Amino acid sequence: MTESKASAAAGSADGKKSADGSTSAEGPARPGLSARQRWSVLAVVSGSLFLCGIDLTVLHVAVPSLSRDLDPSPAQLLWIVDVYSLTLAALLVTCGTLGDRIGRRRMVLSGLLVFGVASAAAAFSTSTAQLIAARAALGAGAAMIMASTVAVIRVVFPDDRERAMALGIWTSAHSVGATIGPLAGGLVIKAWGWGAVFLINVPVIVVILAVGARVIPESRNPEPGRWDVAGVALSVTGLAGVVYALKQAGEHAGLNTVIVVTGLVASALIYAFVRRQRRIAEPLLDFTLFRERRFTTATLCVIGCFGSYVALLFFLTQWLQQVGEYAPLRAGLALMPLAGANALGAVTAPWAANRWGNRWALTGALCLFAVAYAAIAVVGDPAHYGVLLAPLLAAGYGAGIVMTLGADAIMGAAQPERAGEAAAIQETSFELGAGLGVAVLGTVLTAVYRTGLPQVPGVSDDQQARTRESFTAAQDVMTHMPPRTAREVLHSAQHAYDRGITAVSLIAAVGLAGTALMAATLLRPRRVTQQTEEH
């Protein structure tokens, strides 16, 4: 999430669609709100977004410990991690439309309540299915919160300059939350176990709900957009089906009839969703924007970059703990240079754009990110953190520039009167990238681990099959083996997992390099013809 999203939403004039995809024609609900009341509202909505950002990454360091307790399969583990961001991406725009209809204050407060209840359910989960369901509910609550808070800020802050500042603080809250998520997770896991990464949300939600119920003004759109229930069903079902097929392919290290049929049906549902959105009068997402070459290119850059960045955060925390044998807190601290460099990249992105232009700064940053991923694949070693530090700093810095300038390019490619619609797609692309990045690269990691784990002498066929399920399963099998055999199994599992990280890093590097080539080729400015200039 970047500052450019704030400026984009701030630039959407009254009577146009806001960043949540809704149309707003009304002015401030309470014209007499004092400065103290306005900033109190901002504190509430920013605090809620801060929690949403934390939940995007806080679970990463908890995966090894929760895997030992719940024993999920590799596909189930990927669902636990990224069902949150996928649900959030799928519901973000439609929750904004629904909030216009029933009231933005009601939508935000309801989202906070759902988020709090889901956090408690996740904290006390006793099975993998329960945790996946709770994480999906967390994503739904976050979508309800994020979809309507932009409109709330537009209503509360009628002054353009003040609103731009407020939206900048609002978007920064999500970035800060996502940045400190792994560190916060490491701290609470050490003291109270993995369930605490969710339970810490509950008291904060109680406070935000109590204050928000008093200070957030109610507002509605007098002419709300149509809530396309069929479109929601098509998009959510299609996206879930594609991700399910990917995860099952990784778990089985290949394809079967069920996986192929599921993937084809899900793809058909997504196609039906896109076709429907192009035909109805009030679409959830206006795909006509993608007719603009630069808009499509910038959106793909954001999805690819943010997906690669979130996947890097996730896989590094597992790699450091399982192969490098880091404690959760140490793993969280080890990722802070990556997060710090990411923030520095976002801050210096405007300078880079002014010096080299948006197109070449974006291309260069994508190349830097690709080189960093390649370096992790070639020289990365969790046992030698000093060697790993330089690629981490380069990856964070490059990703920070791309996320900022990519978002700016999306808004710059859209016509001013369609800024709100572009901002809605921009918001969705970040969350969709996060979910798909972990899903696709996680599938690769699982497949490489399974196919690369050698047969260890003295290990039965049943034990070997169990060892191939996941690294955590291999650790469980070791507890029932003689010490020497257990050490050999551990070293084999660590080597196979290390090979998986190498494969993931190389694939991500190639993907980012391809994205950089696409950006350099397709982000050319519009050519202004002589005839156009005359008119």
Coordinates of C-alpha atoms in Angstrom, one line a residue:
M1 CA 0.0 0.0 0.0
T2 CA 1.5 3.4 -0.9
E3 CA 1.1 7.1 -0.5
S4 CA 0.0 7.4 -4.2
K5 CA -3.2 5.5 -3.4
A6 CA -4.0 8.3 -1.0
S7 CA -3.4 11.0 -3.4
A8 CA -5.5 9.2 -6.0
A9 CA -8.4 8.8 -3.7
A10 CA -8.1 12.4 -2.6
G11 CA -8.2 13.6 -6.2
S12 CA -11.5 11.9 -6.9
A13 CA -14.0 14.7 -7.0
D14 CA -17.5 14.6 -5.4
G15 CA -20.0 13.0 -7.7
K16 CA -17.3 10.6 -9.1
K17 CA -16.6 7.1 -7.9
S18 CA -14.4 6.9 -4.8
A19 CA -11.5 4.5 -4.2
D20 CA -13.9 1.9 -3.0
G21 CA -15.6 1.9 -6.3
S22 CA -18.7 3.6 -5.1
T23 CA -20.4 6.8 -6.3
S24 CA -20.8 9.6 -3.8
A25 CA -22.8 12.7 -4.5
E26 CA -23.4 13.9 -1.0
G27 CA -21.3 16.4 0.9
P28 CA -20.0 16.0 4.5
A29 CA -22.5 14.3 6.8
R30 CA -21.6 16.7 9.6
P31 CA -20.4 20.0 8.3
G32 CA -19.7 21.2 11.8
L33 CA -17.2 18.6 12.8
S34 CA -14.4 20.2 14.8
A35 CA -10.7 19.5 14.0
R36 CA -10.5 17.3 17.1
Q37 CA -13.5 15.2 15.9
R38 CA -12.1 14.9 12.4
W39 CA -8.7 13.6 13.6
S40 CA -10.4 11.3 16.1
V41 CA -12.2 9.7 13.2
L42 CA -8.9 9.4 11.3
A43 CA -7.3 7.8 14.4
V44 CA -10.0 5.2 14.5
V45 CA -10.0 4.2 10.8
S46 CA -6.1 4.3 10.7
G47 CA -6.0 2.0 13.7
S48 CA -8.3 -0.4 12.0
L49 CA -6.2 -0.4 8.9
F50 CA -3.0 -0.9 11.0
L51 CA -4.5 -4.1 12.3
C52 CA -5.4 -5.2 8.7
G53 CA -1.8 -4.7 7.7
I54 CA -0.4 -6.6 10.7
D55 CA -2.7 -9.6 9.9
L56 CA -1.3 -9.7 6.3
T57 CA 2.2 -10.8 7.6
V58 CA 2.0 -11.6 11.3
L59 CA 1.2 -15.3 10.7
H60 CA 4.4 -15.8 8.7
V61 CA 6.7 -16.5 11.7
A62 CA 3.9 -18.6 13.4
V63 CA 3.7 -21.2 10.6
P64 CA 6.3 -23.7 12.0
S65 CA 4.7 -23.7 15.5
L66 CA 1.1 -23.9 14.3
S67 CA 2.1 -26.6 11.9
R68 CA 3.3 -28.8 14.7
D69 CA 0.0 -28.3 16.6
L70 CA -2.5 -28.6 13.7
D71 CA -0.5 -30.7 11.3
P72 CA -1.9 -29.2 8.1
S73 CA -1.0 -30.5 4.6
P74 CA 1.1 -28.3 2.4
A75 CA -2.0 -27.1 0.5
Q76 CA -3.9 -26.5 3.7
L77 CA -0.9 -24.5 5.0
L78 CA -0.9 -22.3 1.9
W79 CA -4.7 -21.7 2.4
I80 CA -4.1 -20.7 6.1
V81 CA -1.5 -18.1 4.9
D82 CA -3.2 -16.5 1.9
V83 CA -6.9 -17.1 2.2
Y84 CA -6.9 -13.8 4.1
S85 CA -5.6 -11.7 1.3
L86 CA -7.5 -13.5 -1.4
T87 CA -10.8 -13.0 0.5
L88 CA -10.0 -9.4 1.0
A89 CA -9.2 -8.9 -2.7
A90 CA -12.4 -10.7 -3.8
L91 CA -14.7 -8.7 -1.5
L92 CA -13.0 -5.2 -1.4
V93 CA -14.9 -3.5 -4.2
T94 CA -18.3 -5.1 -3.6
C95 CA -18.2 -4.2 0.1
G96 CA -17.7 -0.6 -0.9
T97 CA -20.8 -0.8 -3.0
L98 CA -22.8 -2.4 -0.2
G99 CA -21.5 0.2 2.2
D100 CA -22.9 3.0 0.0
R101 CA -26.2 1.3 0.3
I102 CA -26.5 0.5 4.0
G103 CA -24.2 3.2 5.4
R104 CA -20.4 3.5 5.6
R105 CA -20.3 3.9 9.4
R106 CA -22.4 0.7 9.8
M107 CA -20.2 -1.1 7.3
V108 CA -16.9 -0.1 9.1
L109 CA -18.3 -1.0 12.6
S110 CA -19.7 -4.3 11.3
G111 CA -16.3 -5.1 9.7
L112 CA -14.5 -4.3 13.0
L113 CA -16.9 -6.7 14.8
V114 CA -16.4 -9.5 12.3
F115 CA -12.6 -8.9 12.5
G116 CA -12.6 -9.1 16.3
V117 CA -14.8 -12.3 16.4
A118 CA -12.7 -13.9 13.7
S119 CA -9.5 -13.1 15.5
A120 CA -10.7 -14.8 18.6
A121 CA -11.9 -17.8 16.6
A122 CA -8.4 -18.1 14.9
A123 CA -6.6 -17.8 18.2
F124 CA -8.5 -20.7 19.7
S125 CA -8.6 -22.9 16.6
T126 CA -8.1 -26.6 17.2
S127 CA -8.2 -27.8 13.6
T128 CA -6.8 -26.7 10.3
A129 CA -10.3 -26.2 8.8
Q130 CA -11.3 -24.0 11.7
L131 CA -8.3 -21.8 11.2
I132 CA -8.8 -21.5 7.5
A133 CA -12.4 -20.5 8.0
A134 CA -11.4 -18.0 10.7
R135 CA -8.7 -16.5 8.4
A136 CA -11.3 -16.2 5.6
A137 CA -13.6 -14.3 8.0
L138 CA -10.7 -12.1 8.9
G139 CA -10.3 -11.2 5.2
A140 CA -14.0 -10.5 4.9
G141 CA -13.9 -8.2 8.0
A142 CA -10.8 -6.4 6.6
A143 CA -12.6 -5.9 3.3
M144 CA -15.6 -4.4 5.1
I145 CA -13.3 -2.0 6.9
M146 CA -11.0 -1.0 4.1
A147 CA -13.8 -0.6 1.5
S148 CA -15.7 2.1 3.4
T149 CA -13.0 4.0 5.3
V150 CA -11.9 5.9 2.2
A151 CA -15.5 7.2 1.7
V152 CA -15.7 8.1 5.5
I153 CA -12.5 10.1 5.2
R154 CA -13.8 11.9 2.1
V155 CA -17.0 12.9 4.0
V156 CA -15.2 13.9 7.2
F157 CA -12.4 15.9 5.5
P158 CA -14.0 18.3 2.9
D159 CA -10.8 20.3 2.5
D160 CA -8.7 18.9 -0.3
R161 CA -5.3 19.6 1.3
E162 CA -6.4 18.2 4.7
R163 CA -8.0 15.2 3.1
A164 CA -4.8 14.4 1.2
M165 CA -2.9 14.4 4.4
A166 CA -5.5 12.3 6.1
L167 CA -5.4 9.7 3.3
G168 CA -1.7 9.6 3.4
I169 CA -1.7 8.8 7.1
W170 CA -4.4 6.2 6.5
T171 CA -2.5 4.3 3.8
S172 CA 0.7 4.5 5.8
A173 CA -1.0 2.7 8.7
H174 CA -1.4 -0.4 6.5
S175 CA 2.2 -0.3 5.3
V176 CA 3.5 0.1 8.9
G177 CA 1.3 -2.8 10.1
A178 CA 2.5 -5.1 7.3
T179 CA 6.1 -4.1 8.0
I180 CA 6.1 -4.9 11.8
G181 CA 3.8 -8.0 11.4
P182 CA 6.7 -10.6 11.4
L183 CA 8.4 -8.9 14.4
A184 CA 5.2 -8.6 16.4
G185 CA 4.5 -12.2 15.6
G186 CA 7.9 -13.3 16.8
L187 CA 7.5 -11.4 20.1
V188 CA 4.1 -12.8 21.1
I189 CA 4.9 -16.4 20.0
K190 CA 7.9 -16.4 22.3
A191 CA 5.7 -15.4 25.2
W192 CA 2.3 -17.0 24.6
G193 CA 2.3 -19.3 21.5
W194 CA 1.0 -18.9 18.0
G195 CA -2.6 -18.3 19.0
A196 CA -1.5 -15.0 20.5
V197 CA -0.8 -13.5 17.1
F198 CA -4.6 -13.3 16.6
L199 CA -5.7 -12.8 20.2
I200 CA -3.8 -9.4 20.4
N201 CA -6.3 -8.0 17.9
V202 CA -9.2 -8.5 20.3
P203 CA -8.6 -5.8 23.0
V204 CA -7.5 -3.3 20.3
I205 CA -10.7 -4.0 18.3
V206 CA -12.8 -3.5 21.5
V207 CA -11.3 0.0 22.0
I208 CA -11.6 1.0 18.3
L209 CA -15.2 -0.2 18.2
A210 CA -16.1 1.8 21.4
V211 CA -14.5 5.0 20.1
G212 CA -15.6 4.5 16.5
A213 CA -19.3 4.1 17.5
R214 CA -19.1 7.6 19.0
V215 CA -17.0 9.5 16.6
I216 CA -17.6 8.1 13.0
P217 CA -20.5 9.9 11.3
E218 CA -22.9 8.0 9.2
S219 CA -23.1 8.6 5.4
R220 CA -24.7 7.0 2.5
N221 CA -24.9 7.4 -1.2
P222 CA -28.3 8.7 -2.2
E223 CA -28.0 6.9 -5.5
P224 CA -26.0 3.7 -4.6
G225 CA -24.6 1.5 -7.2
R226 CA -26.2 -1.9 -7.8
W227 CA -24.8 -4.7 -5.7
D228 CA -24.0 -7.4 -8.3
V229 CA -24.5 -10.6 -6.2
A230 CA -24.0 -12.8 -9.3
G231 CA -20.7 -11.1 -10.1
V232 CA -19.5 -11.5 -6.5
A233 CA -20.3 -15.3 -6.6
L234 CA -18.6 -15.7 -9.9
S235 CA -15.4 -13.9 -8.9
V236 CA -15.0 -15.5 -5.5
T237 CA -15.8 -19.0 -6.7
G238 CA -13.6 -18.7 -9.7
L239 CA -10.6 -17.3 -7.8
A240 CA -11.0 -19.9 -5.1
G241 CA -11.1 -22.7 -7.7
V242 CA -8.0 -21.6 -9.5
V243 CA -6.0 -21.3 -6.3
Y244 CA -7.3 -24.7 -5.1
A245 CA -6.1 -26.3 -8.3
L246 CA -2.7 -24.7 -7.9
K247 CA -2.3 -25.9 -4.3
Q248 CA -3.4 -29.4 -5.1
A249 CA -1.0 -29.6 -8.0
G250 CA 1.8 -28.6 -5.7
E251 CA 0.7 -31.1 -3.0
H252 CA 0.5 -34.0 -5.4
A253 CA 3.6 -32.8 -7.4
G254 CA 1.6 -33.2 -10.6
L255 CA -1.8 -33.1 -12.3
N256 CA -4.8 -35.4 -12.1
T257 CA -8.3 -35.3 -13.5
V258 CA -9.8 -33.5 -10.5
I259 CA -7.1 -30.8 -10.6
V260 CA -7.5 -30.2 -14.3
V261 CA -11.3 -30.1 -14.2
T262 CA -11.3 -27.8 -11.2
G263 CA -8.8 -25.4 -12.9
L264 CA -10.8 -25.3 -16.2
V265 CA -14.2 -24.8 -14.4
A266 CA -12.7 -22.0 -12.2
S267 CA -11.1 -20.3 -15.3
A268 CA -14.5 -20.4 -17.0
L269 CA -16.1 -18.8 -14.0
I270 CA -13.5 -16.0 -14.0
Y271 CA -14.1 -15.5 -17.8
A272 CA -17.9 -15.3 -17.1
F273 CA -17.2 -12.7 -14.4
V274 CA -15.1 -10.6 -16.8
R275 CA -17.7 -10.9 -19.5
R276 CA -20.5 -10.0 -17.2
Q277 CA -18.7 -6.9 -15.9
R278 CA -18.2 -5.7 -19.4
R279 CA -21.9 -6.1 -20.2
I280 CA -23.8 -4.8 -17.1
A281 CA -24.5 -1.1 -16.6
E282 CA -22.9 -0.9 -13.1
P283 CA -20.0 -3.3 -12.9
L284 CA -18.1 -4.1 -9.7
L285 CA -14.8 -3.6 -11.7
D286 CA -14.8 -1.5 -14.9
F287 CA -12.7 -3.6 -17.2
T288 CA -12.8 -1.0 -20.0
L289 CA -10.0 0.7 -18.2
F290 CA -7.7 -2.2 -19.2
R291 CA -8.1 -1.1 -22.9
E292 CA -5.4 1.5 -22.0
R293 CA -2.0 -0.2 -22.5
R294 CA -0.2 1.7 -19.8
F295 CA -3.0 1.1 -17.2
T296 CA -2.8 -2.7 -17.8
T297 CA 0.9 -2.8 -17.7
A298 CA 1.1 -0.8 -14.4
T299 CA -1.5 -3.0 -12.8
L300 CA 0.5 -6.1 -13.8
C301 CA 3.6 -4.5 -12.3
V302 CA 1.9 -3.9 -9.0
I303 CA 0.5 -7.4 -8.8
G304 CA 3.8 -9.1 -9.7
C305 CA 5.9 -6.9 -7.4
F306 CA 3.6 -7.0 -4.3
G307 CA 3.0 -10.7 -4.8
S308 CA 6.8 -11.4 -5.0
Y309 CA 7.4 -9.2 -2.0
V310 CA 4.8 -10.8 0.3
A311 CA 5.9 -14.2 -0.9
L312 CA 9.5 -13.3 0.0
L313 CA 8.4 -12.3 3.5
F314 CA 6.6 -15.5 3.9
F315 CA 9.2 -17.9 2.6
L316 CA 12.1 -16.3 4.3
T317 CA 10.5 -16.6 7.7
Q318 CA 10.0 -20.4 7.0
W319 CA 13.5 -20.8 5.6
L320 CA 15.2 -19.0 8.5
Q321 CA 13.3 -21.1 11.1
Q322 CA 13.3 -24.5 9.4
V323 CA 16.7 -24.5 7.6
G324 CA 18.5 -21.9 9.6
E325 CA 16.9 -23.0 12.9
Y326 CA 16.1 -19.4 13.9
A327 CA 13.7 -18.7 16.8
P328 CA 10.5 -16.9 15.7
L329 CA 11.7 -13.6 17.3
R330 CA 15.1 -13.8 15.6
A331 CA 13.4 -14.5 12.3
G332 CA 11.2 -11.5 12.7
L333 CA 14.2 -9.3 13.5
A334 CA 16.1 -10.7 10.6
L335 CA 13.4 -9.4 8.2
M336 CA 13.5 -5.8 9.6
P337 CA 16.2 -4.6 7.1
L338 CA 14.0 -5.8 4.3
A339 CA 11.0 -3.9 5.6
G340 CA 13.1 -0.8 6.4
A341 CA 14.6 -0.8 2.9
N342 CA 11.1 -1.2 1.5
A343 CA 10.0 2.0 3.4
L344 CA 13.1 3.8 2.2
G345 CA 12.3 2.8 -1.4
A346 CA 8.8 4.2 -1.1
V347 CA 10.0 7.5 0.3
T348 CA 12.7 8.0 -2.4
A349 CA 10.5 6.8 -5.3
P350 CA 9.5 10.4 -6.3
W351 CA 13.1 11.4 -6.4
A352 CA 13.9 8.5 -8.7
A353 CA 11.0 9.3 -10.9
N354 CA 12.1 12.9 -11.2
R355 CA 15.6 11.9 -12.1
W356 CA 15.0 9.1 -14.6
G357 CA 11.3 9.4 -15.3
N358 CA 8.6 7.1 -14.0
R359 CA 9.0 4.5 -16.8
W360 CA 12.8 4.0 -16.3
A361 CA 12.7 4.3 -12.5
L362 CA 10.1 1.6 -12.4
T363 CA 11.9 -0.6 -14.8
G364 CA 15.2 -0.2 -12.9
A365 CA 13.6 -1.0 -9.6
L366 CA 12.0 -4.2 -11.0
C367 CA 15.4 -5.2 -12.3
L368 CA 17.0 -4.5 -8.9
F369 CA 14.3 -6.7 -7.3
A370 CA 14.9 -9.5 -9.8
V371 CA 18.7 -9.4 -9.2
A372 CA 18.1 -9.5 -5.5
Y373 CA 15.9 -12.6 -5.9
A374 CA 18.6 -14.2 -8.1
A375 CA 21.3 -13.5 -5.5
I376 CA 19.2 -15.1 -2.8
A377 CA 18.9 -18.2 -5.0
V378 CA 22.7 -18.3 -5.8
V379 CA 24.4 -17.2 -2.5
G380 CA 21.6 -17.0 0.1
D381 CA 22.4 -19.0 3.2
P382 CA 20.4 -18.7 6.4
A383 CA 23.5 -19.9 8.3
H384 CA 25.4 -16.8 7.1
Y385 CA 23.0 -13.9 7.5
G386 CA 25.7 -11.3 6.5
V387 CA 25.7 -12.7 3.0
L388 CA 21.9 -12.6 2.9
L389 CA 21.7 -9.0 4.1
A390 CA 22.7 -7.3 0.8
P391 CA 20.1 -9.1 -1.3
L392 CA 17.4 -8.4 1.3
L393 CA 18.2 -4.6 1.3
A394 CA 18.2 -4.5 -2.5
A395 CA 14.9 -6.5 -2.7
G396 CA 13.2 -4.2 -0.2
Y397 CA 14.4 -1.0 -1.8
G398 CA 13.5 -2.1 -5.3
A399 CA 10.0 -3.3 -4.2
G400 CA 9.3 -0.1 -2.4
I401 CA 10.0 2.0 -5.5
V402 CA 7.9 -0.3 -7.7
M403 CA 4.9 -0.4 -5.4
T404 CA 4.9 3.4 -5.2
L405 CA 5.6 4.2 -8.9
G406 CA 3.4 1.4 -10.1
A407 CA 0.5 2.8 -8.2
D408 CA 1.2 6.3 -9.6
A409 CA 1.4 4.8 -13.1
I410 CA -2.0 3.2 -12.7
M411 CA -3.6 6.6 -11.7
G412 CA -1.6 8.5 -14.4
A413 CA -2.8 6.1 -17.1
A414 CA -6.5 6.6 -16.2
Q415 CA -8.5 9.7 -17.2
P416 CA -9.0 12.2 -14.3
E417 CA -12.8 11.6 -14.3
R418 CA -12.2 7.9 -13.7
A419 CA -9.7 8.2 -10.9
G420 CA -12.0 6.6 -8.4
E421 CA -12.5 3.5 -10.5
A422 CA -8.7 3.2 -11.2
A423 CA -8.1 3.5 -7.4
A424 CA -10.5 0.6 -6.7
I425 CA -8.6 -1.6 -9.2
Q426 CA -5.3 -0.4 -7.7
E427 CA -6.4 -1.4 -4.2
T428 CA -7.6 -4.8 -5.4
S429 CA -4.3 -5.5 -7.3
F430 CA -2.3 -5.2 -4.1
E431 CA -4.3 -7.7 -2.2
L432 CA -4.8 -10.0 -5.2
G433 CA -1.0 -10.0 -5.8
A434 CA -0.3 -10.9 -2.1
G435 CA -2.6 -13.9 -2.3
L436 CA -1.6 -15.2 -5.7
G437 CA 2.1 -14.6 -5.0
V438 CA 2.1 -17.0 -2.0
A439 CA -0.2 -19.4 -3.8
V440 CA 1.8 -19.8 -7.0
L441 CA 5.3 -19.7 -5.5
G442 CA 4.2 -21.9 -2.6
T443 CA 3.0 -24.5 -5.0
V444 CA 6.4 -24.5 -6.6
L445 CA 8.1 -24.8 -3.2
T446 CA 5.9 -27.8 -2.2
A447 CA 6.5 -29.6 -5.5
V448 CA 10.3 -29.2 -5.4
Y449 CA 10.5 -30.3 -1.8
R450 CA 8.4 -33.4 -2.4
T451 CA 10.3 -34.5 -5.6
G452 CA 13.7 -33.5 -4.2
L453 CA 13.6 -35.4 -0.9
P454 CA 15.8 -38.5 -1.2
Q455 CA 15.2 -41.9 0.4
V456 CA 17.1 -42.2 3.7
P457 CA 18.4 -45.7 4.7
G458 CA 16.6 -47.1 7.6
V459 CA 13.4 -45.2 6.9
S460 CA 10.2 -47.2 6.2
D461 CA 8.0 -46.5 3.2
D462 CA 5.3 -45.1 5.5
Q463 CA 7.8 -42.8 7.3
Q464 CA 9.2 -41.7 3.9
A465 CA 5.7 -40.8 2.6
R466 CA 5.0 -38.9 5.8
T467 CA 8.3 -37.1 5.5
R468 CA 7.5 -35.9 2.0
E469 CA 4.2 -34.3 3.1
S470 CA 6.0 -31.2 4.6
F471 CA 9.0 -30.1 6.6
T472 CA 7.0 -30.1 9.8
A473 CA 5.8 -33.7 9.1
A474 CA 9.4 -34.7 8.7
Q475 CA 10.2 -33.2 12.1
D476 CA 7.4 -35.3 13.6
V477 CA 8.7 -38.5 12.0
M478 CA 12.2 -37.8 13.4
T479 CA 10.9 -38.1 17.0
H480 CA 10.3 -41.8 16.5
M481 CA 13.7 -42.6 14.9
P482 CA 17.2 -43.3 16.3
P483 CA 19.3 -40.1 16.7
R484 CA 21.6 -40.9 13.7
T485 CA 18.7 -41.6 11.4
A486 CA 16.8 -38.6 12.6
R487 CA 19.8 -36.4 11.8
E488 CA 20.0 -37.8 8.3
V489 CA 16.3 -37.2 7.7
L490 CA 16.6 -33.6 9.1
H491 CA 19.6 -32.8 6.8
S492 CA 17.7 -34.3 3.8
A493 CA 14.6 -32.3 4.6
Q494 CA 16.6 -29.1 5.0
H495 CA 18.4 -29.7 1.8
A496 CA 15.2 -30.4 -0.1
Y497 CA 13.5 -27.3 1.4
D498 CA 16.6 -25.2 0.5
R499 CA 16.3 -26.4 -3.1
G500 CA 12.7 -25.4 -3.0
I501 CA 13.7 -21.9 -1.9
T502 CA 16.3 -21.7 -4.7
A503 CA 13.7 -22.7 -7.3
V504 CA 11.1 -20.2 -6.0
S505 CA 13.8 -17.4 -6.0
L506 CA 14.9 -18.2 -9.6
I507 CA 11.3 -18.3 -10.9
A508 CA 10.4 -15.0 -9.1
A509 CA 13.6 -13.5 -10.5
V510 CA 12.7 -14.5 -14.0
G511 CA 9.1 -13.3 -13.6
L512 CA 10.3 -9.9 -12.3
A513 CA 12.8 -9.5 -15.1
G514 CA 10.0 -10.2 -17.6
T515 CA 7.9 -7.6 -15.8
A516 CA 10.7 -5.1 -16.1
L517 CA 11.0 -5.8 -19.8
M518 CA 7.2 -5.3 -20.1
A519 CA 7.4 -2.0 -18.2
A520 CA 10.2 -0.7 -20.4
T521 CA 8.4 -1.7 -23.6
L522 CA 4.8 -0.8 -22.8
L523 CA 5.0 2.1 -20.4
R524 CA 5.8 4.5 -23.2
P525 CA 4.0 7.9 -22.9
R526 CA 1.1 8.5 -25.3
R527 CA 2.1 9.9 -28.7
V528 CA 0.4 13.2 -29.3
T529 CA -0.3 13.6 -33.0
Q530 CA -0.4 16.9 -34.9
Q531 CA -4.1 16.5 -35.4
T532 CA -4.7 16.0 -31.7
E533 CA -2.6 19.0 -30.8
E534 CA -4.6 21.2 -33.3
H535 CA -7.8 20.2 -31.6

